[in-house]
C-alpha cells in the first residue's frame, strides 16, 4: 500500500559545538525543556501532521537515541505498516560504515523509501526546536506543482550571511541559492526542511552518488543541481517558532524561552499541538516548606528545598536547602547540595554539585557564554566553575574550572 508522504529525519549529527553535552550523546537526544529531548519536536510534528512513517537516520553515539525511540509508541508511531524505523549506516563491502553526507544518508536508504512507494518525501532535521504543520507545507507544494520545496524563515538581514539563503520571485519560485554568502541577496533562510517528489529525489540522489567529486550534501550538491536543471523549486514561508540549537548559547536561550510562552512563540503547554515524549514515569515533584520557586519549570520526581529562580529542572533533580539555582537548565538526575550556587548555566544529566560549590554566574561585561557541566561529573565541595567554563571531568574539592 503506497503512502502519500513519508518522513526521513536526519539525526546523525555529532553536535560538536555542544561540547560536554554531546560527548556521550547524539545531538537529537540532548534533553530540552524539562521533559523532552530535541528529537521529540520533529517526531511530534509528524504525528500531529498525519505522517505515520518516519525513517530516523542515526550514526554518532546512537545508543541513547535508539533506546529512547524504541518502537515509537509514545509518539503513536508503533504501526504494522509504517511507523518509526531507526536506520544506521550500512556496513559497505569496502568497509565504509558512515554516512558521507546528508544526501548519501538518504541515498543509502532508497530501498527503505521504495518499500512505501510514496509520492512525496519530507526531509527533516533532528536538531531543531520547531512546531510546524507539515501538512500545510505539503498543501503548498501541491498547489505550486513543485518538484522541490524548502521551508524558509525570514531572518534579520544582518544575520543572513550565517545561513543558506533562497532567493525567490514574487510567486515564491526559487531563482538562486546562496550558501552563507558575504553579500546576501535574500533574507529567506533555509530551515533544512525539504519536500521532494520521490521520483525527482531518487533521480538526483543516484546521479549525485555517481559523481566522484560530490560532497553528497543537499545544500552543496543536490539543490544547486536542481537549480541548474531548471526544476520547479519553491520557498514555503514558515512564521512560527524555529531555533537551531547547535550551540550552548542557543540551547540555553531556547530553554529560557520555554519559561515565557506568551512572548517567545514556543508554547509547550498547548493542548492542540502536543509535544510527545517518552516520560520518565517518576513520582510527582515535591517542593519543601522552606523552598522558594519562581518563574520556573519543575518536572517529575524533583525534590526542591532550596531556591529556584527562572530555571528549568528536568526529572529527578534535587535542590537541597540553602542551594540557589538561577537562570539555569538542570538536566535529569542531578543533585545540587546545600549552600551550592548554580547560575546562568547548563548542567547535564546525573551531575553532583557538592556543598557550597559555585557554578557559573552572569558573565561580566565583554564575556559572553554559558557555563556547562557534562553528564556524570562531580563538582567538589567549595569548588568554583567559572561563568564560561566547559567542564567534562570531575572538579576536586575547593578546585577551580
Short mmCIF file of C-alpha atoms in Angstrom, two decimals:
data_model
loop_
_atom_site.label_atom_id
_atom_site.label_comp_id
_atom_site.label_asym_id
_atom_site.label_seq_id
_atom_site.Cartn_x
_atom_site.Cartn_y
_atom_site.Cartn_z
CA UNK A 1 0.00 0.00 0.00
CA UNK A 2 1.56 3.29 -1.11
CA UNK A 3 1.92 6.19 1.31
CA UNK A 4 1.32 9.75 0.12
CA UNK A 5 4.32 11.12 2.04
CA UNK A 6 6.89 9.65 4.38
CA UNK A 7 9.45 11.49 6.52
CA UNK A 8 13.21 10.97 6.66
CA UNK A 9 14.72 12.51 9.79
CA UNK A 10 18.44 13.30 9.74
CA UNK A 11 19.58 12.55 13.29
CA UNK A 12 23.24 11.66 12.80
CA UNK A 13 24.69 14.98 13.89
CA UNK A 14 27.65 14.94 16.25
CA UNK A 15 26.67 18.30 17.69
CA UNK A 16 30.32 19.11 18.33
CA UNK A 17 29.52 22.72 19.28
CA UNK A 18 27.57 21.39 22.26
CA UNK A 19 30.87 20.01 23.60
CA UNK A 20 30.38 18.44 27.03
CA UNK A 21 26.67 17.76 26.40
CA UNK A 22 27.26 15.54 23.37
CA UNK A 23 30.36 13.61 24.42
CA UNK A 24 28.25 10.51 25.09
CA UNK A 25 25.06 11.52 23.32
CA UNK A 26 23.81 12.20 19.79
CA UNK A 27 22.66 15.81 19.46
CA UNK A 28 18.97 14.93 18.81
CA UNK A 29 18.95 13.03 22.14
CA UNK A 30 20.02 16.10 24.15
CA UNK A 31 17.36 16.88 26.80
CA UNK A 32 15.27 20.02 26.31
CA UNK A 33 12.51 21.95 28.09
CA UNK A 34 12.17 19.92 31.28
CA UNK A 35 10.78 16.63 29.99
CA UNK A 36 11.71 16.36 26.33
CA UNK A 37 14.62 15.58 24.04
CA UNK A 38 15.28 17.59 20.87
CA UNK A 39 14.05 14.77 18.62
CA UNK A 40 10.59 14.88 20.26
CA UNK A 41 9.82 18.01 18.22
CA UNK A 42 10.10 16.66 14.64
CA UNK A 43 8.55 13.31 15.71
CA UNK A 44 5.57 15.06 17.33
CA UNK A 45 5.22 17.35 14.30
CA UNK A 46 4.99 14.24 12.10
CA UNK A 47 2.24 12.68 14.23
CA UNK A 48 0.33 15.97 14.53
CA UNK A 49 0.62 16.43 10.73
CA UNK A 50 -0.72 12.95 9.91
CA UNK A 51 2.62 11.38 8.84
CA UNK A 52 2.82 7.84 10.19
CA UNK A 53 6.05 6.59 8.57
CA UNK A 54 9.39 8.02 9.71
CA UNK A 55 12.91 6.82 9.00
CA UNK A 56 15.44 8.12 11.54
CA UNK A 57 18.99 8.20 10.17
CA UNK A 58 21.46 7.84 13.02
CA UNK A 59 25.21 7.43 13.30
CA UNK A 60 27.05 9.31 16.06
CA UNK A 61 26.61 7.89 19.61
CA UNK A 62 23.19 6.41 18.73
CA UNK A 63 22.63 4.16 21.78
CA UNK A 64 20.63 6.55 23.98
CA UNK A 65 18.69 7.76 20.93
CA UNK A 66 17.83 4.19 19.80
CA UNK A 67 16.75 3.20 23.31
CA UNK A 68 14.69 6.38 23.65
CA UNK A 69 12.85 5.90 20.36
CA UNK A 70 12.23 2.19 20.93
CA UNK A 71 9.15 1.08 19.00
CA UNK A 72 7.82 4.66 18.65
CA UNK A 73 4.83 4.07 20.92
CA UNK A 74 5.00 7.43 22.82
CA UNK A 75 4.55 9.26 19.50
CA UNK A 76 1.87 6.83 18.26
CA UNK A 77 4.38 5.55 15.69
CA UNK A 78 4.22 1.82 16.52
CA UNK A 79 2.50 0.79 13.27
CA UNK A 80 2.36 -2.51 11.41
CA UNK A 81 2.69 -0.75 8.03
CA UNK A 82 4.90 2.27 8.54
CA UNK A 83 5.77 3.55 11.99
CA UNK A 84 9.21 4.63 13.11
CA UNK A 85 12.41 2.93 11.92
CA UNK A 86 15.95 3.65 13.10
CA UNK A 87 18.27 3.46 10.08
CA UNK A 88 22.01 3.28 10.90
CA UNK A 89 24.55 3.35 8.05
CA UNK A 90 25.07 0.04 6.24
CA UNK A 91 28.39 -1.72 6.57
CA UNK A 92 29.65 -1.49 3.00
CA UNK A 93 31.79 -4.20 1.43
CA UNK A 94 34.54 -1.57 1.13
CA UNK A 95 34.49 -1.13 4.91
CA UNK A 96 32.81 2.28 4.99
CA UNK A 97 30.15 2.36 7.68
CA UNK A 98 29.50 6.08 7.93
CA UNK A 99 27.09 8.33 6.08
CA UNK A 100 29.24 10.53 3.82
CA UNK A 101 26.82 13.48 3.79
CA UNK A 102 23.13 14.30 4.12
CA UNK A 103 22.33 13.21 0.56
CA UNK A 104 24.33 9.99 0.88
CA UNK A 105 22.40 9.17 4.07
CA UNK A 106 19.11 9.27 2.13
CA UNK A 107 20.70 7.50 -0.87
CA UNK A 108 21.72 4.56 1.34
CA UNK A 109 18.06 4.17 2.31
CA UNK A 110 16.43 4.30 -1.14
CA UNK A 111 15.18 0.72 -0.70
CA UNK A 112 13.51 1.67 2.61
CA UNK A 113 11.65 4.54 0.91
CA UNK A 114 10.73 2.36 -2.08
CA UNK A 115 9.01 -0.12 0.27
CA UNK A 116 6.31 2.53 0.84
CA UNK A 117 6.29 3.85 -2.75
CA UNK A 118 5.48 7.42 -1.61
CA UNK A 119 4.57 10.27 -3.91
CA UNK A 120 6.43 12.74 -1.68
CA UNK A 121 9.31 12.59 0.81
CA UNK A 122 9.82 15.20 3.51
CA UNK A 123 13.37 15.53 4.84
CA UNK A 124 13.66 16.81 8.40
CA UNK A 125 16.42 17.86 10.75
CA UNK A 126 16.76 16.14 14.12
CA UNK A 127 18.39 19.10 15.82
CA UNK A 128 15.91 21.96 15.71
CA UNK A 129 13.26 23.14 18.14
CA UNK A 130 10.24 23.88 15.97
CA UNK A 131 6.49 23.29 15.99
CA UNK A 132 5.38 23.04 12.39
CA UNK A 133 2.39 21.65 10.47
CA UNK A 134 3.94 19.62 7.65
CA UNK A 135 0.51 19.00 6.09
CA UNK A 136 0.25 22.74 5.35
CA UNK A 137 3.73 22.59 3.77
CA UNK A 138 2.60 19.65 1.58
CA UNK A 139 -0.54 21.55 0.52
CA UNK A 140 1.71 24.45 -0.62
CA UNK A 141 3.98 22.02 -2.53
CA UNK A 142 0.99 20.55 -4.39
CA UNK A 143 -0.62 23.93 -5.14
CA UNK A 144 2.61 25.16 -6.72
CA UNK A 145 3.01 21.91 -8.67
CA UNK A 146 6.55 21.92 -7.28
CA UNK A 147 9.17 19.21 -7.65
CA UNK A 148 11.10 20.53 -4.64
CA UNK A 149 10.02 22.88 -1.85
CA UNK A 150 12.01 24.19 1.08
CA UNK A 151 10.71 25.72 4.30
CA UNK A 152 12.25 29.16 4.81
CA UNK A 153 12.22 31.63 7.64
CA UNK A 154 12.81 35.36 7.35
CA UNK A 155 15.88 36.29 9.39
CA UNK A 156 17.29 39.75 10.16
CA UNK A 157 19.41 40.97 7.23
CA UNK A 158 22.44 41.41 9.48
CA UNK A 159 22.31 37.66 10.32
CA UNK A 160 21.56 36.46 6.78
CA UNK A 161 25.14 35.57 5.83
CA UNK A 162 25.16 32.84 8.53
CA UNK A 163 22.54 30.80 6.63
CA UNK A 164 21.85 29.02 3.36
CA UNK A 165 19.59 31.54 1.60
CA UNK A 166 16.86 31.08 -1.00
CA UNK A 167 16.38 33.91 -3.49
CA UNK A 168 12.75 33.73 -4.71
CA UNK A 169 10.48 35.76 -7.02
CA UNK A 170 7.04 37.19 -6.16
CA UNK A 171 5.45 33.74 -6.72
CA UNK A 172 7.88 32.10 -4.26
CA UNK A 173 9.71 30.38 -7.13
CA UNK A 174 13.37 29.89 -6.20
CA UNK A 175 15.76 31.55 -8.65
CA UNK A 176 19.03 31.23 -6.75
CA UNK A 177 20.57 29.57 -3.71
CA UNK A 178 23.36 31.19 -1.67
CA UNK A 179 25.27 29.16 0.94
CA UNK A 180 26.38 31.53 3.76
CA UNK A 181 27.20 34.39 1.33
CA UNK A 182 29.21 37.50 2.20
CA UNK A 183 26.71 39.64 0.25
CA UNK A 184 23.23 38.18 0.78
CA UNK A 185 20.58 38.80 -1.90
CA UNK A 186 17.83 37.46 0.33
CA UNK A 187 16.92 37.06 3.99
CA UNK A 188 14.98 33.81 3.45
CA UNK A 189 16.98 31.25 5.44
CA UNK A 190 16.60 27.58 4.59
CA UNK A 191 15.36 25.65 7.62
CA UNK A 192 16.83 22.45 6.20
CA UNK A 193 13.31 21.01 5.82
CA UNK A 194 12.53 19.87 2.25
CA UNK A 195 9.67 18.23 0.37
CA UNK A 196 10.61 16.37 -2.81
CA UNK A 197 8.60 14.43 -5.33
CA UNK A 198 10.08 10.99 -4.72
CA UNK A 199 10.84 10.27 -8.40
CA UNK A 200 12.84 13.54 -8.63
CA UNK A 201 14.70 12.98 -5.36
CA UNK A 202 15.63 9.43 -6.33
CA UNK A 203 16.98 10.51 -9.72
CA UNK A 204 19.15 13.26 -8.21
CA UNK A 205 20.42 11.05 -5.38
CA UNK A 206 21.53 8.41 -7.87
CA UNK A 207 23.25 10.99 -10.09
CA UNK A 208 24.92 12.58 -7.05
CA UNK A 209 26.23 9.24 -5.81
CA UNK A 210 27.73 8.56 -9.24
CA UNK A 211 29.66 11.86 -9.16
CA UNK A 212 33.07 11.18 -7.56
CA UNK A 213 33.59 14.91 -6.84
CA UNK A 214 30.35 15.42 -4.92
CA UNK A 215 30.26 16.07 -1.17
CA UNK A 216 26.91 14.19 -1.20
CA UNK A 217 25.22 17.10 0.55
CA UNK A 218 21.77 18.65 -0.04
CA UNK A 219 22.92 22.27 0.34
CA UNK A 220 26.17 21.98 -1.61
CA UNK A 221 25.17 19.49 -4.31
CA UNK A 222 21.52 18.42 -4.70
CA UNK A 223 19.91 21.89 -4.52
CA UNK A 224 22.43 23.53 -6.91
CA UNK A 225 21.89 20.63 -9.37
CA UNK A 226 18.11 21.07 -9.24
CA UNK A 227 18.55 24.80 -9.94
CA UNK A 228 20.96 24.17 -12.79
CA UNK A 229 18.38 21.88 -14.43
CA UNK A 230 15.59 24.45 -14.05
CA UNK A 231 13.43 22.27 -11.81
CA UNK A 232 10.22 23.64 -10.28
CA UNK A 233 11.51 24.85 -6.91
CA UNK A 234 9.53 26.87 -4.36
CA UNK A 235 10.10 28.53 -0.98
CA UNK A 236 7.47 27.92 1.71
CA UNK A 237 7.35 30.74 4.27
CA UNK A 238 7.20 29.49 7.85
CA UNK A 239 6.37 32.04 10.54
CA UNK A 240 6.25 30.03 13.79
CA UNK A 241 8.98 29.34 16.33
CA UNK A 242 12.18 27.83 14.94
CA UNK A 243 15.56 27.56 16.60
CA UNK A 244 18.62 25.62 15.58
CA UNK A 245 20.02 24.68 18.99
CA UNK A 246 23.50 23.93 17.68
CA UNK A 247 25.42 25.97 20.26
CA UNK A 248 25.42 26.06 24.07
CA UNK A 249 24.16 29.68 23.99
CA UNK A 250 21.23 28.91 21.64
CA UNK A 251 20.27 25.77 23.63
CA UNK A 252 20.28 27.78 26.87
CA UNK A 253 18.27 30.60 25.21
CA UNK A 254 15.65 28.22 23.83
CA UNK A 255 15.20 26.63 27.26
CA UNK A 256 14.78 30.07 28.85
CA UNK A 257 12.19 30.95 26.19
CA UNK A 258 10.11 27.96 27.31
CA UNK A 259 9.50 29.92 30.53
CA UNK A 260 7.90 32.80 28.58
CA UNK A 261 5.44 31.17 26.15
CA UNK A 262 3.40 34.37 25.66
CA UNK A 263 6.32 36.35 24.22
CA UNK A 264 8.78 33.80 22.89
CA UNK A 265 6.49 31.94 20.49
CA UNK A 266 7.25 28.48 21.91
CA UNK A 267 4.41 27.03 23.96
CA UNK A 268 4.96 23.57 25.41
CA UNK A 269 1.67 23.75 27.31
CA UNK A 270 -0.58 23.80 24.21
CA UNK A 271 -3.15 21.00 24.18
CA UNK A 272 -3.95 21.28 20.46
CA UNK A 273 -0.41 20.57 19.26
CA UNK A 274 1.19 18.41 21.90
CA UNK A 275 4.85 17.55 22.01
CA UNK A 276 5.01 13.86 22.93
CA UNK A 277 7.92 12.30 24.79
CA UNK A 278 8.96 9.08 26.48
CA UNK A 279 8.36 10.30 30.02
CA UNK A 280 10.31 9.09 32.99
CA UNK A 281 7.40 7.52 34.88
CA UNK A 282 8.73 9.13 38.06
CA UNK A 283 6.78 10.21 41.11
CA UNK A 284 5.35 13.71 41.43
CA UNK A 285 7.74 16.53 42.34
CA UNK A 286 7.89 17.89 45.88
CA UNK A 287 8.51 21.50 46.94
CA UNK A 288 9.65 21.71 50.58
CA UNK A 289 8.25 24.10 53.20
CA UNK A 290 11.30 26.38 53.10
CA UNK A 291 11.72 26.27 49.31
CA UNK A 292 11.30 29.33 47.07
CA UNK A 293 10.40 28.65 43.43
CA UNK A 294 9.64 31.50 41.00
CA UNK A 295 9.12 31.63 37.21
CA UNK A 296 10.43 28.09 36.72
CA UNK A 297 9.52 24.72 35.24
CA UNK A 298 9.85 21.80 37.65
CA UNK A 299 9.27 18.29 36.29
CA UNK A 300 8.51 14.80 37.62
CA UNK A 301 10.37 13.48 40.63
CA UNK A 302 12.13 16.73 41.59
CA UNK A 303 12.84 17.46 45.26
CA UNK A 304 13.27 21.18 45.95
CA UNK A 305 14.14 22.52 49.38
CA UNK A 306 16.30 25.46 48.22
CA UNK A 307 15.73 28.46 45.96
CA UNK A 308 14.95 28.09 42.23
CA UNK A 309 14.56 31.24 40.09
CA UNK A 310 13.83 31.38 36.34
CA UNK A 311 15.17 27.88 35.73
CA UNK A 312 14.20 24.53 34.23
CA UNK A 313 14.63 21.39 36.33
CA UNK A 314 14.31 18.11 34.44
CA UNK A 315 13.02 14.91 36.06
CA UNK A 316 14.54 13.73 39.31
CA UNK A 317 16.62 16.82 40.17
CA UNK A 318 17.31 17.51 43.85
CA UNK A 319 17.97 21.03 45.17
CA UNK A 320 18.87 20.89 48.85
CA UNK A 321 18.06 23.55 51.45
CA UNK A 322 20.26 26.62 51.15
CA UNK A 323 21.17 25.95 47.50
CA UNK A 324 20.38 28.64 44.91
CA UNK A 325 19.61 27.85 41.24
CA UNK A 326 19.03 30.81 38.90
CA UNK A 327 18.77 31.16 35.08
CA UNK A 328 19.87 27.53 34.84
CA UNK A 329 18.96 24.45 32.80
CA UNK A 330 19.47 21.42 35.08
CA UNK A 331 19.05 18.05 33.36
CA UNK A 332 17.68 14.84 34.86
CA UNK A 333 19.00 13.09 37.94
CA UNK A 334 21.31 15.92 39.06
CA UNK A 335 21.80 16.75 42.75
CA UNK A 336 22.64 20.28 43.95
CA UNK A 337 23.67 20.15 47.56
CA UNK A 338 23.22 22.60 50.45
CA UNK A 339 24.80 26.00 50.01
CA UNK A 340 25.74 25.49 46.35
CA UNK A 341 25.09 28.35 43.89
CA UNK A 342 24.26 27.46 40.28
CA UNK A 343 23.66 30.36 37.86
CA UNK A 344 23.44 31.04 34.10
CA UNK A 345 24.50 27.55 33.07
CA UNK A 346 23.53 24.18 31.62
CA UNK A 347 24.09 21.18 33.90
CA UNK A 348 23.88 17.81 32.09
CA UNK A 349 22.33 14.59 33.44
CA UNK A 350 23.38 12.84 36.68
CA UNK A 351 25.76 15.58 37.88
CA UNK A 352 26.53 16.08 41.59
CA UNK A 353 27.27 19.60 42.79
CA UNK A 354 28.62 19.31 46.30
CA UNK A 355 28.08 21.66 49.27
CA UNK A 356 28.96 25.33 48.78
CA UNK A 357 30.27 24.85 45.22
CA UNK A 358 29.71 27.74 42.79
CA UNK A 359 28.90 27.01 39.14
CA UNK A 360 28.64 29.85 36.61
CA UNK A 361 27.30 33.32 37.36
CA UNK A 362 26.33 36.04 34.95
CA UNK A 363 29.28 36.69 32.63
CA UNK A 364 30.76 40.12 33.22
CA UNK A 365 30.81 42.88 30.59
CA UNK A 366 32.50 41.58 27.47
CA UNK A 367 32.25 37.88 28.36
CA UNK A 368 29.52 36.00 26.57
CA UNK A 369 28.86 32.42 27.40
CA UNK A 370 27.07 29.83 29.45
CA UNK A 371 28.89 27.58 31.93
CA UNK A 372 28.40 23.92 31.04
CA UNK A 373 28.92 20.77 33.12
CA UNK A 374 28.98 17.43 31.27
CA UNK A 375 26.99 14.34 32.33
CA UNK A 376 28.07 12.32 35.35
CA UNK A 377 30.55 14.96 36.56
CA UNK A 378 31.02 15.74 40.26
CA UNK A 379 31.85 19.32 41.23
CA UNK A 380 33.54 19.04 44.64
CA UNK A 381 32.58 20.88 47.82
CA UNK A 382 33.57 24.54 47.70
CA UNK A 383 34.81 24.26 44.09
CA UNK A 384 34.35 27.14 41.64
CA UNK A 385 33.33 26.72 38.00
CA UNK A 386 33.73 29.97 36.05
CA UNK A 387 30.96 31.73 34.09
CA UNK A 388 32.07 30.42 30.67
CA UNK A 389 33.69 27.12 31.73
CA UNK A 390 33.12 23.83 29.89
CA UNK A 391 33.57 21.01 32.42
CA UNK A 392 33.98 17.42 31.22
CA UNK A 393 35.91 15.93 34.18
CA UNK A 394 35.33 15.96 37.95
CA UNK A 395 36.39 19.13 39.75
CA UNK A 396 38.21 18.49 43.04
CA UNK A 397 37.05 19.90 46.36
CA UNK A 398 37.92 23.64 46.55
CA UNK A 399 39.29 23.40 42.98
CA UNK A 400 38.59 25.72 40.03
CA UNK A 401 37.46 25.14 36.44
#
